[in-house]
Amino acid sequence: MATASPGEAEERTVALEQTAHDLTIRYNALSAALEQLQLPPSNPPSPVPTCAANQIRMVVQRCNKASILLTQHPKDQVWGHIERGLVVSLSFAKGADSQAVKRAVKALCSAPLVTFGSWGDGDKLWSMSDLVADGKRPQVMIVPQASLYSKLKGKTLTYRELADKEASLELYQAFVGELQAYFETGQRDLAAQSQANQKAVEMKAMIPPDVLFKQGEYEGCYGSYDERGVPLTTREGDPLSGSQQKRLEKIYQAQVKRHAKRGGSTGNIGGGSPVQQKGSPVGRSRPTNADKPEGSKLHVVAGVFGNCQSLKFEAECGPFMHQFDI
């Protein structure tokens, strides 16, 4: 290969440097032009609404028979019973709503979880929908169980995902109602539902206003109260916000009116023990052992929200336990 003379090499070097310089100028000019032509970013399209996951947690297990305590009065205990069927422990996360309740009921009724043989015998799995279609009457027990939404952090259990007690109670009652009505033909029995709602209102009206926030779904939620029994601080001792105080004041005033209509006093202001009716724990929802009439297609026994959920359970068939997050 011929070797370039020193003069030729220097000329080539100068030419390459000039070319590189020209390319740099062109590149900078093109970049500036592109920046000027660039359109402002458009608004991103709205996301397609989707169903929030993990709003309701169910643990379902089959049983030979089960009983649940519906009242806790020591002299007047009432138990609800089912025979061969399903026991469903139920909990609600923050954000759960009526649509999630309907999805959970549909999933429970459609899942093939019921058997009539022993474990491992190869017997057919039935859903409650299958049983109803076959002319059978499924039996199911509902157990409100807040602890399903717990997390272990070190040596401490936390329940941050759990819906508050008021929301959980409403969702639980809605779940029981949806389940009872799921297999009924035609529209839901509005009269029976209205009657059940009225009984729940009457039971709540029996609670003296000065103990309302110390019992039932409010028990353990607050640390201190004013002379009327209205909360002032959280259970950790932090003052309640203005909006929280306003909401609780509305609840208190509504309870004063309800209790007065029932013929009760406006409360034992300054202390005293609440009046408790025999067999009806103060501050807890009325026993919802709402086993529908014999003509209904589903036998439902529902535990009382706020009770300790004393449970007797036999599962010689094998519990066949499943967890569902809806």
PDB file of N, CA, C and O in Angstrom, residues 104-129:
ATOM      1  N   ALA A 104     -69.040 -11.081  45.070  1.00  0.00           N
ATOM      2  CA  ALA A 104     -68.665 -12.101  46.052  1.00  0.00           C
ATOM      3  C   ALA A 104     -69.771 -13.131  46.220  1.00  0.00           C
ATOM      4  O   ALA A 104     -69.505 -14.342  46.303  1.00  0.00           O
ATOM      5  N   VAL A 105     -71.030 -12.687  46.277  1.00  0.00           N
ATOM      6  CA  VAL A 105     -72.150 -13.619  46.412  1.00  0.00           C
ATOM      7  C   VAL A 105     -72.225 -14.533  45.189  1.00  0.00           C
ATOM      8  O   VAL A 105     -72.423 -15.751  45.322  1.00  0.00           O
ATOM      9  N   LYS A 106     -72.062 -13.967  44.012  1.00  0.00           N
ATOM     10  CA  LYS A 106     -72.106 -14.770  42.793  1.00  0.00           C
ATOM     11  C   LYS A 106     -70.986 -15.806  42.783  1.00  0.00           C
ATOM     12  O   LYS A 106     -71.197 -16.973  42.416  1.00  0.00           O
ATOM     13  N   ALA A 107     -69.781 -15.383  43.193  1.00  0.00           N
ATOM     14  CA  ALA A 107     -68.652 -16.321  43.238  1.00  0.00           C
ATOM     15  C   ALA A 107     -68.915 -17.449  44.224  1.00  0.00           C
ATOM     16  O   ALA A 107     -68.640 -18.623  43.942  1.00  0.00           O
ATOM     17  N   LEU A 108     -69.449 -17.105  45.394  1.00  0.00           N
ATOM     18  CA  LEU A 108     -69.732 -18.120  46.412  1.00  0.00           C
ATOM     19  C   LEU A 108     -70.751 -19.133  45.909  1.00  0.00           C
ATOM     20  O   LEU A 108     -70.603 -20.340  46.144  1.00  0.00           O
ATOM     21  N   CYS A 109     -71.772 -18.661  45.224  1.00  0.00           N
ATOM     22  CA  CYS A 109     -72.833 -19.559  44.763  1.00  0.00           C
ATOM     23  C   CYS A 109     -72.412 -20.380  43.547  1.00  0.00           C
ATOM     24  O   CYS A 109     -73.012 -21.419  43.263  1.00  0.00           O
ATOM     25  N   SER A 110     -71.383 -19.914  42.829  1.00  0.00           N
ATOM     26  CA  SER A 110     -70.982 -20.585  41.584  1.00  0.00           C
ATOM     27  C   SER A 110     -69.796 -21.528  41.764  1.00  0.00           C
ATOM     28  O   SER A 110     -69.555 -22.386  40.905  1.00  0.00           O
ATOM     29  N   ALA A 111     -69.035 -21.367  42.833  1.00  0.00           N
ATOM     30  CA  ALA A 111     -67.823 -22.180  43.012  1.00  0.00           C
ATOM     31  C   ALA A 111     -68.180 -23.615  43.400  1.00  0.00           C
ATOM     32  O   ALA A 111     -69.013 -23.835  44.282  1.00  0.00           O
ATOM     33  N   PRO A 112     -67.559 -24.612  42.767  1.00  0.00           N
ATOM     34  CA  PRO A 112     -67.834 -26.029  43.090  1.00  0.00           C
ATOM     35  C   PRO A 112     -67.110 -26.443  44.362  1.00  0.00           C
ATOM     36  O   PRO A 112     -65.976 -26.917  44.321  1.00  0.00           O
ATOM     37  N   LEU A 113     -67.769 -26.283  45.499  1.00  0.00           N
ATOM     38  CA  LEU A 113     -67.134 -26.511  46.795  1.00  0.00           C
ATOM     39  C   LEU A 113     -67.833 -27.560  47.652  1.00  0.00           C
ATOM     40  O   LEU A 113     -67.286 -27.996  48.657  1.00  0.00           O
ATOM     41  N   VAL A 114     -69.046 -27.955  47.274  1.00  0.00           N
ATOM     42  CA  VAL A 114     -69.849 -28.841  48.121  1.00  0.00           C
ATOM     43  C   VAL A 114     -69.696 -30.283  47.637  1.00  0.00           C
ATOM     44  O   VAL A 114     -69.765 -30.563  46.435  1.00  0.00           O
ATOM     45  N   THR A 115     -69.478 -31.198  48.580  1.00  0.00           N
ATOM     46  CA  THR A 115     -69.470 -32.628  48.268  1.00  0.00           C
ATOM     47  C   THR A 115     -70.348 -33.338  49.284  1.00  0.00           C
ATOM     48  O   THR A 115     -70.651 -32.811  50.353  1.00  0.00           O
ATOM     49  N   PHE A 116     -70.715 -34.567  48.976  1.00  0.00           N
ATOM     50  CA  PHE A 116     -71.559 -35.345  49.879  1.00  0.00           C
ATOM     51  C   PHE A 116     -70.885 -36.641  50.319  1.00  0.00           C
ATOM     52  O   PHE A 116     -71.474 -37.440  51.025  1.00  0.00           O
ATOM     53  N   GLY A 117     -69.645 -36.841  49.896  1.00  0.00           N
ATOM     54  CA  GLY A 117     -68.923 -38.043  50.292  1.00  0.00           C
ATOM     55  C   GLY A 117     -67.841 -37.719  51.298  1.00  0.00           C
ATOM     56  O   GLY A 117     -67.902 -36.722  52.014  1.00  0.00           O
ATOM     57  N   SER A 118     -66.836 -38.576  51.358  1.00  0.00           N
ATOM     58  CA  SER A 118     -65.698 -38.370  52.244  1.00  0.00           C
ATOM     59  C   SER A 118     -64.520 -37.849  51.435  1.00  0.00           C
ATOM     60  O   SER A 118     -64.516 -37.896  50.203  1.00  0.00           O
ATOM     61  N   TRP A 119     -63.532 -37.371  52.159  1.00  0.00           N
ATOM     62  CA  TRP A 119     -62.359 -36.829  51.492  1.00  0.00           C
ATOM     63  C   TRP A 119     -61.687 -37.890  50.627  1.00  0.00           C
ATOM     64  O   TRP A 119     -61.470 -39.018  51.063  1.00  0.00           O
ATOM     65  N   GLY A 120     -61.365 -37.512  49.389  1.00  0.00           N
ATOM     66  CA  GLY A 120     -60.619 -38.395  48.508  1.00  0.00           C
ATOM     67  C   GLY A 120     -61.412 -39.509  47.861  1.00  0.00           C
ATOM     68  O   GLY A 120     -60.829 -40.403  47.239  1.00  0.00           O
ATOM     69  N   ASP A 121     -62.756 -39.489  47.990  1.00  0.00           N
ATOM     70  CA  ASP A 121     -63.524 -40.593  47.412  1.00  0.00           C
ATOM     71  C   ASP A 121     -63.922 -40.320  45.958  1.00  0.00           C
ATOM     72  O   ASP A 121     -64.602 -41.125  45.340  1.00  0.00           O
ATOM     73  N   GLY A 122     -63.486 -39.179  45.431  1.00  0.00           N
ATOM     74  CA  GLY A 122     -63.789 -38.879  44.030  1.00  0.00           C
ATOM     75  C   GLY A 122     -65.210 -38.423  43.792  1.00  0.00           C
ATOM     76  O   GLY A 122     -65.658 -38.342  42.642  1.00  0.00           O
ATOM     77  N   ASP A 123     -65.936 -38.121  44.859  1.00  0.00           N
ATOM     78  CA  ASP A 123     -67.316 -37.682  44.716  1.00  0.00           C
ATOM     79  C   ASP A 123     -67.367 -36.357  43.959  1.00  0.00           C
ATOM     80  O   ASP A 123     -66.464 -35.531  44.059  1.00  0.00           O
ATOM     81  N   LYS A 124     -68.430 -36.140  43.225  1.00  0.00           N
ATOM     82  CA  LYS A 124     -68.590 -34.942  42.414  1.00  0.00           C
ATOM     83  C   LYS A 124     -68.607 -33.690  43.273  1.00  0.00           C
ATOM     84  O   LYS A 124     -69.170 -33.676  44.366  1.00  0.00           O
ATOM     85  N   LEU A 125     -67.965 -32.637  42.768  1.00  0.00           N
ATOM     86  CA  LEU A 125     -68.024 -31.336  43.412  1.00  0.00           C
ATOM     87  C   LEU A 125     -69.235 -30.574  42.879  1.00  0.00           C
ATOM     88  O   LEU A 125     -69.452 -30.492  41.675  1.00  0.00           O
ATOM     89  N   TRP A 126     -70.008 -30.005  43.806  1.00  0.00           N
ATOM     90  CA  TRP A 126     -71.199 -29.264  43.434  1.00  0.00           C
ATOM     91  C   TRP A 126     -71.022 -27.800  43.836  1.00  0.00           C
ATOM     92  O   TRP A 126     -70.415 -27.494  44.855  1.00  0.00           O
ATOM     93  N   SER A 127     -71.574 -26.899  43.053  1.00  0.00           N
ATOM     94  CA  SER A 127     -71.753 -25.527  43.508  1.00  0.00           C
ATOM     95  C   SER A 127     -73.150 -25.415  44.108  1.00  0.00           C
ATOM     96  O   SER A 127     -74.006 -26.280  43.893  1.00  0.00           O
ATOM     97  N   MET A 128     -73.394 -24.361  44.847  1.00  0.00           N
ATOM     98  CA  MET A 128     -74.739 -24.181  45.393  1.00  0.00           C
ATOM     99  C   MET A 128     -75.746 -23.971  44.268  1.00  0.00           C
ATOM    100  O   MET A 128     -76.910 -24.380  44.381  1.00  0.00           O
ATOM    101  N   SER A 129     -75.314 -23.359  43.173  1.00  0.00           N
ATOM    102  CA  SER A 129     -76.206 -23.210  42.015  1.00  0.00           C
ATOM    103  C   SER A 129     -76.579 -24.570  41.440  1.00  0.00           C
ATOM    104  O   SER A 129     -77.732 -24.804  41.055  1.00  0.00           O
TER     105      SER A 129
END
